[in-house]
CSV table of C-alpha atoms in Angstrom, one decimal:
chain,number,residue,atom,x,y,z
A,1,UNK,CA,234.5,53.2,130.4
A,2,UNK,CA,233.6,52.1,127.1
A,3,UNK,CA,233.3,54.3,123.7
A,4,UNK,CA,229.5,53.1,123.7
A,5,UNK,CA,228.9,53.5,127.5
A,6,UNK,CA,230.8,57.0,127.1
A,7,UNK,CA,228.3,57.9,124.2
A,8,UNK,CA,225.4,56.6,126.5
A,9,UNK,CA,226.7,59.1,129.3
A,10,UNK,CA,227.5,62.0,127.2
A,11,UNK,CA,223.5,61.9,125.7
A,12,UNK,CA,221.7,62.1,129.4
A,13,UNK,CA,221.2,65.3,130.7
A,14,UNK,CA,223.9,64.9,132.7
A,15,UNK,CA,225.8,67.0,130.0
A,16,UNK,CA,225.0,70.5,129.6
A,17,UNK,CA,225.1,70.7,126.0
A,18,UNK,CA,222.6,68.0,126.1
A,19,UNK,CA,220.4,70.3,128.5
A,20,UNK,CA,220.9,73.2,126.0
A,21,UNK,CA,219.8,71.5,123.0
A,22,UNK,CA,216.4,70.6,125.0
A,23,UNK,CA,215.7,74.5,126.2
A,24,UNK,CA,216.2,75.6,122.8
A,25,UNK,CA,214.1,73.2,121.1
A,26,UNK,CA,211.6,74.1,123.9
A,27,UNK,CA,211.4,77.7,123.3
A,28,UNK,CA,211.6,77.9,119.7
A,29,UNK,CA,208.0,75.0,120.2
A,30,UNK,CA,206.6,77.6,123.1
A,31,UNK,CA,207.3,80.6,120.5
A,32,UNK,CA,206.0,78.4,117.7
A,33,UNK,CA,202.7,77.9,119.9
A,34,UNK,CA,202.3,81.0,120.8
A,35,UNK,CA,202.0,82.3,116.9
A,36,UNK,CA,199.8,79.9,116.0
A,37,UNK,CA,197.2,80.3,119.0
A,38,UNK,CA,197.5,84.4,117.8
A,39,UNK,CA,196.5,83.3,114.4
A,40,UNK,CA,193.6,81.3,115.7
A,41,UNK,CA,190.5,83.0,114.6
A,42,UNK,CA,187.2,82.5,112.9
A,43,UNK,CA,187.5,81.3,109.3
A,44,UNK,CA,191.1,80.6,109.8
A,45,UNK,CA,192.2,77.6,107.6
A,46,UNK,CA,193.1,74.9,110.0
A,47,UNK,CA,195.8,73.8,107.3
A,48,UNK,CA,197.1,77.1,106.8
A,49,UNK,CA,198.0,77.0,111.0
A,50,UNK,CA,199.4,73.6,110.7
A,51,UNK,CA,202.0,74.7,108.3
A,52,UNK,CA,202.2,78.1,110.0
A,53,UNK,CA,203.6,76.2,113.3
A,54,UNK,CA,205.8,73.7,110.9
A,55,UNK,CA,207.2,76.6,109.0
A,56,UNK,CA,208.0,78.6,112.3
A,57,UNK,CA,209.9,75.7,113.8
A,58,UNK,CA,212.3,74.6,110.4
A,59,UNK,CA,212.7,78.6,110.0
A,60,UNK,CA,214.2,78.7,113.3
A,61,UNK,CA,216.1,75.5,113.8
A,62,UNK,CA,217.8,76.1,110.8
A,63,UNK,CA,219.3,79.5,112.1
A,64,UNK,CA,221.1,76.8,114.9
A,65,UNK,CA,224.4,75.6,114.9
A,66,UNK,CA,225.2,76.4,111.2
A,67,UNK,CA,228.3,76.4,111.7
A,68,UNK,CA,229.4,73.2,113.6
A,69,UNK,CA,231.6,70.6,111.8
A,70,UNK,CA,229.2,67.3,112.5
A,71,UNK,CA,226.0,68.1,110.8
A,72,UNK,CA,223.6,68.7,113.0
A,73,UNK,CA,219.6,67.3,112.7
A,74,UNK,CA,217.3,69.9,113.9
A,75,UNK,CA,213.6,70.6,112.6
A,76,UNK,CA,209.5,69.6,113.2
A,77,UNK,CA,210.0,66.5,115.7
A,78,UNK,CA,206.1,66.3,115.7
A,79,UNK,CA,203.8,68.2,113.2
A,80,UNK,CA,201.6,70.4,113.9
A,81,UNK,CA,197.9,69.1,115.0
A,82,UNK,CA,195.1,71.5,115.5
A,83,UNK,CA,192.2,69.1,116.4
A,84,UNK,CA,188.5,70.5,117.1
A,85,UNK,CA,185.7,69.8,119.4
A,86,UNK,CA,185.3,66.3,120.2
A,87,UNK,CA,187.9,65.4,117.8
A,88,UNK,CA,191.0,64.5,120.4
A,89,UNK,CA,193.8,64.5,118.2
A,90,UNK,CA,196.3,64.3,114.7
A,91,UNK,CA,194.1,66.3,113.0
A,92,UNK,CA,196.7,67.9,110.5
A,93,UNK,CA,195.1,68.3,106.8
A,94,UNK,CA,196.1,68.1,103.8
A,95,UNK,CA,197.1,71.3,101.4
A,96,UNK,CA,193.4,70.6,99.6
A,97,UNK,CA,191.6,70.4,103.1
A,98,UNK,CA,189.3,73.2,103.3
A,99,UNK,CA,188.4,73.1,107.0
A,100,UNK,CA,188.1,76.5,109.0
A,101,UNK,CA,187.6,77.8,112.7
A,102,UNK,CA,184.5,78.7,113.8
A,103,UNK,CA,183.6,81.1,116.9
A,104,UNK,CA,183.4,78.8,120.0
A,105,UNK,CA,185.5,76.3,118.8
A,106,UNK,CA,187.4,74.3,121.3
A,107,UNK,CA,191.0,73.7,119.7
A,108,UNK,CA,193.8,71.3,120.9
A,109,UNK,CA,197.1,72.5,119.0
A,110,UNK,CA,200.2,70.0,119.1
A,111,UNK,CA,203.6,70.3,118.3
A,112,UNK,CA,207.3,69.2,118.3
A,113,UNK,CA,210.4,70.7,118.1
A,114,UNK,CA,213.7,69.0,118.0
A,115,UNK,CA,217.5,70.1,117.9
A,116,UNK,CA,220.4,67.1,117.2
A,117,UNK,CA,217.6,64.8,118.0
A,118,UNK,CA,216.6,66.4,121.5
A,119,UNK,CA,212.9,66.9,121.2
A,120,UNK,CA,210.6,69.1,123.1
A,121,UNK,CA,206.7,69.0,122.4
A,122,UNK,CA,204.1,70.8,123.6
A,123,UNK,CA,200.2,70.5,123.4
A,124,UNK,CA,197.6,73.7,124.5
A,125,UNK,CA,193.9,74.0,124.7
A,126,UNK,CA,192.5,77.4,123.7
A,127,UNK,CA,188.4,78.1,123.3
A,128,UNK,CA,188.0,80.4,120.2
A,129,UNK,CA,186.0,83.1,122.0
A,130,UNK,CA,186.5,86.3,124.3
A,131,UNK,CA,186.2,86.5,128.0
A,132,UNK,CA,186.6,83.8,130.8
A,133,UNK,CA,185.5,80.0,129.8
A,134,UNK,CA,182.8,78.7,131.8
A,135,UNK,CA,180.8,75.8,132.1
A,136,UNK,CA,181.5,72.3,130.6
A,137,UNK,CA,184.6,73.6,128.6
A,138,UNK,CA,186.3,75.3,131.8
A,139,UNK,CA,185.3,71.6,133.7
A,140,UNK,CA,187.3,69.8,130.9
A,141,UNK,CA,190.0,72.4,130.6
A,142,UNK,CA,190.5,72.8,134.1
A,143,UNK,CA,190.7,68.5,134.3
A,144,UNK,CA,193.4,68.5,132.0
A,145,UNK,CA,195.2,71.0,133.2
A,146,UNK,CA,195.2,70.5,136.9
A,147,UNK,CA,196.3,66.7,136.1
A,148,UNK,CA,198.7,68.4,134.5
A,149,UNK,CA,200.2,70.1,137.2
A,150,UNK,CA,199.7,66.8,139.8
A,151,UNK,CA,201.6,64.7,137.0
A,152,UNK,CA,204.7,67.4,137.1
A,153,UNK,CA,204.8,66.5,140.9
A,154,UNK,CA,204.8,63.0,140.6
A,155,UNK,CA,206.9,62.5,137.9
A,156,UNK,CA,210.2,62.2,140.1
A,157,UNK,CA,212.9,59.7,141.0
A,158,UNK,CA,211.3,57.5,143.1
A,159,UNK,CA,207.8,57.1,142.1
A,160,UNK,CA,206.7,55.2,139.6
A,161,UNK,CA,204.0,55.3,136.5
A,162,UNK,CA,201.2,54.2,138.4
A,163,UNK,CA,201.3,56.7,141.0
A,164,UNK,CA,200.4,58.9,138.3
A,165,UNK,CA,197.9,57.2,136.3
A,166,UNK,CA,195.8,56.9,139.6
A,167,UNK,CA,196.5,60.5,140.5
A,168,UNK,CA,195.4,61.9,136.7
A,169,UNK,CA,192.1,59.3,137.4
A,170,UNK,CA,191.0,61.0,140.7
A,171,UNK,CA,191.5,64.7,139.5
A,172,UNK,CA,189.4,64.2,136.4
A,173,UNK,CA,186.8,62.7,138.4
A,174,UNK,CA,186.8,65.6,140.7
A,175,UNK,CA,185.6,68.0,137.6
A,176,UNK,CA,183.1,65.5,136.5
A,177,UNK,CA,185.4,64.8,133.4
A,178,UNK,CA,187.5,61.0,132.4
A,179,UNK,CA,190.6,60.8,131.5
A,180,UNK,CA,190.9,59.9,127.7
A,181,UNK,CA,192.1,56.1,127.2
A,182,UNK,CA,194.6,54.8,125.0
A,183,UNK,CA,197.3,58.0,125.9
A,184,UNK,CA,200.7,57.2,126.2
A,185,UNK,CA,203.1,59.5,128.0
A,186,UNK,CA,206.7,58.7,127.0
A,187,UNK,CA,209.8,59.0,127.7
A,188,UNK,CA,212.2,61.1,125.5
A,189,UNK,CA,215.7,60.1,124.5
A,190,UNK,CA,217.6,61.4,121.6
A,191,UNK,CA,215.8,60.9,118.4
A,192,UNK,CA,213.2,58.3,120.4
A,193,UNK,CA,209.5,60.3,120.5
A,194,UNK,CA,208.5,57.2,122.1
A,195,UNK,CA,211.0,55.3,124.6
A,196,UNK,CA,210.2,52.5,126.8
A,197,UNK,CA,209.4,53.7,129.5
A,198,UNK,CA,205.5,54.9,129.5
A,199,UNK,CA,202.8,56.2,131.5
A,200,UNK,CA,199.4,54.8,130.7
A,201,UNK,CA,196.4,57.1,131.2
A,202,UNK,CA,193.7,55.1,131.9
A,203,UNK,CA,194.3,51.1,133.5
A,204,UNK,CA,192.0,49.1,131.7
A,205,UNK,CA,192.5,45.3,131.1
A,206,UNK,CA,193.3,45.7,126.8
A,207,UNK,CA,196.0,47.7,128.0
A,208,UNK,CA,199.6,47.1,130.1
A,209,UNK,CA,202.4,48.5,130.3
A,210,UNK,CA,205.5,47.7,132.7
A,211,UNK,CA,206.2,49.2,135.5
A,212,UNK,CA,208.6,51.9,136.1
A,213,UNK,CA,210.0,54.2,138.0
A,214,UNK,CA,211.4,57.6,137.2
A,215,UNK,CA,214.9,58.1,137.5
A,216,UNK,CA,217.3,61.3,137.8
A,217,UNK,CA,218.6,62.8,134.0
A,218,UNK,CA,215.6,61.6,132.2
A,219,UNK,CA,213.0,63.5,130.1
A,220,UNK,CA,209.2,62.6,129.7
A,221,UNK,CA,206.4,64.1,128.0
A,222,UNK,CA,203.4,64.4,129.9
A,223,UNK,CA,200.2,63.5,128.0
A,224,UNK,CA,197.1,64.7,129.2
A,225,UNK,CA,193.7,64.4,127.8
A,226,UNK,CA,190.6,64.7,129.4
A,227,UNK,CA,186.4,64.3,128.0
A,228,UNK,CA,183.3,65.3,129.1
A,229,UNK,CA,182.2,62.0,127.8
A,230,UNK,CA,183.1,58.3,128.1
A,231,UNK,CA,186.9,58.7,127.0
A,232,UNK,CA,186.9,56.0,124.8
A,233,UNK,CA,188.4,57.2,121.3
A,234,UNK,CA,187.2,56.4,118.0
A,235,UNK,CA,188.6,56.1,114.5
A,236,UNK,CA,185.5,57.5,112.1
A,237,UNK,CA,187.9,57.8,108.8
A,238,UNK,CA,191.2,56.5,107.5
A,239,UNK,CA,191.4,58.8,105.2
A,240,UNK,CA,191.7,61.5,108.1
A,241,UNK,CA,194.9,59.9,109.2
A,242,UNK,CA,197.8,62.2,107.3
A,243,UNK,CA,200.8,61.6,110.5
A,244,UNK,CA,203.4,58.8,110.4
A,245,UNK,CA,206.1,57.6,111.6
A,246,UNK,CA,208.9,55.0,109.6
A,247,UNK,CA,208.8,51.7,111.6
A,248,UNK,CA,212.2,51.1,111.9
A,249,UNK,CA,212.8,47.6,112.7
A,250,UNK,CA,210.4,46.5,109.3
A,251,UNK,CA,211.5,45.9,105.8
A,252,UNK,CA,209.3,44.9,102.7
A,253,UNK,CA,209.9,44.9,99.0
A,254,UNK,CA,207.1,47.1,98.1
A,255,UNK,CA,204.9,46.0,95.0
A,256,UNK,CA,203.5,49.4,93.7
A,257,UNK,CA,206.2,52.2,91.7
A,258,UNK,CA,204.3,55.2,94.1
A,259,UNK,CA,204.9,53.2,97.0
A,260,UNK,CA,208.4,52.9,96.5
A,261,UNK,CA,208.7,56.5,94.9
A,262,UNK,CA,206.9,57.7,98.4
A,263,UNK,CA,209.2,55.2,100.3
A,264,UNK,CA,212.5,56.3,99.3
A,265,UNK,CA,211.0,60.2,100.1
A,266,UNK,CA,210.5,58.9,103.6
A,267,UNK,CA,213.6,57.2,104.4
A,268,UNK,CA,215.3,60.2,103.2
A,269,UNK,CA,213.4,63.2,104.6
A,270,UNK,CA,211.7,61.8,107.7
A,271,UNK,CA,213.6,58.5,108.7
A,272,UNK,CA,212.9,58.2,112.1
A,273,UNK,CA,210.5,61.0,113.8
A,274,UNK,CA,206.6,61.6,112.5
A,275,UNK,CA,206.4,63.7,109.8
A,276,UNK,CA,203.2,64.8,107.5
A,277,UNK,CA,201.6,63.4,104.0
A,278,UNK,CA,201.3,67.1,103.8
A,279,UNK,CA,205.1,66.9,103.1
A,280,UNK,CA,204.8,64.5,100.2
A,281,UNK,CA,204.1,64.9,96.7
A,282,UNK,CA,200.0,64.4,97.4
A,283,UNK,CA,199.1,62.3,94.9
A,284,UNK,CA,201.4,59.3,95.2
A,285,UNK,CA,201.4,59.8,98.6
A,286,UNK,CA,197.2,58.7,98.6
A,287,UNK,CA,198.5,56.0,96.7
A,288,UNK,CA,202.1,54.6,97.9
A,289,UNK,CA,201.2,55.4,101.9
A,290,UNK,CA,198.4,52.6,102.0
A,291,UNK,CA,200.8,49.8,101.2
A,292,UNK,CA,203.1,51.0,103.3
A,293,UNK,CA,201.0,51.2,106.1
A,294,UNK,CA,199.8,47.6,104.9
A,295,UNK,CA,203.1,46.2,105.6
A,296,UNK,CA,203.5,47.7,108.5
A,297,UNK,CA,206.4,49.8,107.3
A,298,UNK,CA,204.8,52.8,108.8
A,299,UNK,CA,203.4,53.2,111.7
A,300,UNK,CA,200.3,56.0,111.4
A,301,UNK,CA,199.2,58.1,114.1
A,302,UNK,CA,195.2,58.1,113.3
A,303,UNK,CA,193.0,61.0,114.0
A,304,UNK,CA,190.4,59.9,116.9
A,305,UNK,CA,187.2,61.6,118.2
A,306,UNK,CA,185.1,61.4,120.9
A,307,UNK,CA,181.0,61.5,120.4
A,308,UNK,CA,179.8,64.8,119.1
A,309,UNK,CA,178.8,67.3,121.7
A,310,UNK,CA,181.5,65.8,124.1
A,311,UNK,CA,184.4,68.1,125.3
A,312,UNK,CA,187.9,67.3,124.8
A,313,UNK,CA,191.0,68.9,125.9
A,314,UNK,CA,194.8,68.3,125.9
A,315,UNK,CA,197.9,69.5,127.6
A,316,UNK,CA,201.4,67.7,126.6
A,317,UNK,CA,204.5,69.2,128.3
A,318,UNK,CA,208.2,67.7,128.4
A,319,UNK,CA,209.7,67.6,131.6
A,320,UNK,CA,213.6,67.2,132.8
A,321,UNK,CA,214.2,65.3,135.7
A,322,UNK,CA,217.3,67.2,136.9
A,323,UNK,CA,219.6,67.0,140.0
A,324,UNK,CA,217.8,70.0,141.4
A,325,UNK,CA,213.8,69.0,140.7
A,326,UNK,CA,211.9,68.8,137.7
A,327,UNK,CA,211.7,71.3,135.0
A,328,UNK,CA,208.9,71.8,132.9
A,329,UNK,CA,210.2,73.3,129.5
A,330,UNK,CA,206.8,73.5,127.5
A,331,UNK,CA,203.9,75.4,128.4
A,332,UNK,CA,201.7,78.1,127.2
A,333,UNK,CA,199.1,80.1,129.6
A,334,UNK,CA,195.4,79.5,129.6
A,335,UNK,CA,192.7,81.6,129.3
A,336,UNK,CA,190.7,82.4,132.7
A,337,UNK,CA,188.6,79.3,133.6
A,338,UNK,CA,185.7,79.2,136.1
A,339,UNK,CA,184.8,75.3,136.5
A,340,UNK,CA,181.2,74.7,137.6
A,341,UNK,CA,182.7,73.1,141.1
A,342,UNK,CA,185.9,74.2,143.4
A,343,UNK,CA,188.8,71.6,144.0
A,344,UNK,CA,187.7,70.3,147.6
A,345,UNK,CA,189.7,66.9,147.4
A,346,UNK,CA,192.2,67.1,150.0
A,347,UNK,CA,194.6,64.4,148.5
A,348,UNK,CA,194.9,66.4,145.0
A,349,UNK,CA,195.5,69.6,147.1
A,350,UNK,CA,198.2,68.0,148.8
A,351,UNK,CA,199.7,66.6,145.5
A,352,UNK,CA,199.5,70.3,144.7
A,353,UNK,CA,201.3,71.9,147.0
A,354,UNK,CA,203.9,69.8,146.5
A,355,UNK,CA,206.7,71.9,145.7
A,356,UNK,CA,209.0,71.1,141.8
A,357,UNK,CA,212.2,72.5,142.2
A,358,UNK,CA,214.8,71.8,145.3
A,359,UNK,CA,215.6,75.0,146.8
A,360,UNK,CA,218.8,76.0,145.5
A,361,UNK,CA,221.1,76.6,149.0
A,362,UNK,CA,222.3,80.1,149.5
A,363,UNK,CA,219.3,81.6,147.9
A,364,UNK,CA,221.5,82.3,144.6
A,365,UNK,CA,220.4,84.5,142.0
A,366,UNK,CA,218.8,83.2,138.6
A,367,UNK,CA,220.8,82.5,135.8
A,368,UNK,CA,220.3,85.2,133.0
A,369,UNK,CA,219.6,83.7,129.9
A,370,UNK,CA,221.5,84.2,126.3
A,371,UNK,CA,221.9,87.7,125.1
A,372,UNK,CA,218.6,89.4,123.7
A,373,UNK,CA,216.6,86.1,125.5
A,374,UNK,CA,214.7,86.0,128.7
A,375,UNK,CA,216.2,84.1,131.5
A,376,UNK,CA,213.9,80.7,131.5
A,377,UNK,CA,211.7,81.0,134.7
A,378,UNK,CA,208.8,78.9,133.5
A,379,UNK,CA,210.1,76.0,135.5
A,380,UNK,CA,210.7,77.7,138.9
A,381,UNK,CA,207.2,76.6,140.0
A,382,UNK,CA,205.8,77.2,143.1
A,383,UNK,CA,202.9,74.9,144.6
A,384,UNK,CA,200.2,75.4,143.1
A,385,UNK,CA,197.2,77.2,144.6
A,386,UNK,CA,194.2,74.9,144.2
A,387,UNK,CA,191.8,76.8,145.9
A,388,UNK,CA,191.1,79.5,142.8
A,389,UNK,CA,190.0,77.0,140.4
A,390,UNK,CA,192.4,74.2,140.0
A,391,UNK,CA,193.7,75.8,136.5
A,392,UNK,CA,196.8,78.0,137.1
A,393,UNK,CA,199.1,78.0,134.0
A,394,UNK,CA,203.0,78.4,134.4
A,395,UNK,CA,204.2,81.2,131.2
């Protein structure tokens, strides 16, 4: 075996350290969630939360492997994106933004963690109000969701993308919902947020993507978003779009002194994940991001919006296709739904039931987790019951 082929081998999940590095970047992004959901209230500064989450996860990740001979990478693998109403997503402001939360608001909060490169992201829809969600909002929610949980069936070895984009079609039709167009789900490989291999949400003739099937020791993350409305995005404003990510394969001499000043910042802070203009000194970055955007040096990650009045909602979880199943490592729980229709169609139920893990023979016990941690049972799924209303969360 080659050096390079050994490297290639080591970097699958078929080693445990690279299994490790996933889980913890997982449930330092589920903690990281879960603060900034708490913090979601009305008149909250949706910039203040987007650095809240940030913050949370550099904090964190720094504590890890301090003291390891080879440096070690760790930090924000996506920032944090709180996007509201029919806005769908990258909404992340800048420090002079003075957007707040209002009661009733229907937030999608987005984030990435990653250790050594491994990265774990997470997205969560959460209504700003008390007591169950009904109506349009638990139809969209529950859409999202339930596609969710089909998707984490499907994606195995041996099927392939398009059984899922046509399952994800057929369960937001059954809540009256569409799938959003124009979603990627990718898969993950070390320091790649967006491998080759891809699951398109919606099949439309603008848009093709090869096929693939899902094989054992790979990780995905599964992106979900559904509308109340047509599901075709819009960009209203540039000057919304504050999320990029260095194109790697393009090289220009830029022009303007900002633009290289800004430049240089990226290559050394953020070379190859997204990162935030919120990270940047602000006022060359207005100025030095546009060219390089121009020449295609960056590649921006613009915020889009659906009509106003429609309902968005999003649900992102990564995934590890292991020996023994799939295992979900993202996830946070949602708030009671009641959709204004039960799940009666018999083919999602049956893609329900499915069951995630293999049963382990011998019936052994659970691994315990790290001292002071929780042993990780989020991924022990059990088929989901589709008959309450088609929107059971996994902690």
């Amino acid at each position: 075996m080659s050096d390079d082929e050994r490297e290639e081998k080591e970097l699958d999940l078929s080693s445990a350290e690279v299994v490790t590095k996933y889980k913890s970047a997982a449930e330092i992004v589920n903690k990281a969630l879960q603060l900034v959901v708490a913090e979601c209230k009305p008149k909250a500064k949706i910039v203040d939360l987007c650095e809240k989450g940030d913050s949370y996860i550099r904090e964190q990740t720094a504590n890890m492997y301090k003291n390891v001979k080879k440096k070690i990478e760790r930090g924000v693998a996506f920032p944090t994106c709180i996007s509201v109403n029919n806005t769908i997503c990258h909404y992340s402001p800048l420090a002079s933004d003075e957007s707040v939360l209002e009661e009733g608001d229907i937030l999608k909060i987005d984030m990435g963690c990653h250790i050594d490169g491994f990265i774990a992201i997470v997205a969560h829809t959460h209504v700003l109000q008390e007591g169950p969600i009904t109506g349009r909002a638990a139809d969209v929610i529950a859409a999202a969701n339930t596609a969710a949980e089909v998707a984490l069936r499907l994606v195995k070895p041996g099927k392939s993308n398009k059984d899922v984009t046509e399952a994800i079609q057929k369960v937001a039709a059954a809540y009256d919902c569409k799938i959003v167009e124009g979603v990627l789900s990718h898969q993950l490989k070390q320091f790649v947020i967006d491998g080759n291999k891809v699951i398109l949400s919606v099949t439309n003739p603008d848009t093709r993507v090869d096929d693939a099937e899902f094989e054992e020791n790979e990780v995905y993350a599964i992106d979900i978003v559904t509308s109340t409305g047509e599901g075709k995005p819009k960009l209203l404003d540039e000057k919304q779009t504050t999320i990029y990510k260095r194109a790697v394969d393009k090289n220009y001499h830029l022009k303007m002194k900002a633009s290289r000043f800004i430049f240089s910042e990226i290559n050394q802070k953020f070379p190859i994940l997204p990162f935030t203009a919120r990270a940047l000194e602000e006022k060359r970055a207005r100025l030095g991001l546009v060219e390089c955007v121009n020449h295609d040096l960056l590649q921006p990650y613009p915020v889009l919006h659906e009509k106003p009045g429609d309902l968005v909602a999003h649900i992102k979880f990564t995934v590890l296709l292991m020996p023994n199943g799939s295992d979900r490592i993202t996830s946070h729980p949602l708030q009671e739904l009641q959709p204004t229709k039960p799940l009666e169609d018999p083919e999602i139920k049956a893609w329900l039931a499915l069951g995630v893990k293999t049963k382990k023979k011998g019936g052994g016990k659970k691994k315990k987790g790290k001292k002071g941690e929780k042993a990780d049972d989020s991924t022990e799924a059990e088929p989901m019951d589709a008959t309450t209303n088609g929107a059971a969360s996994q902690d």
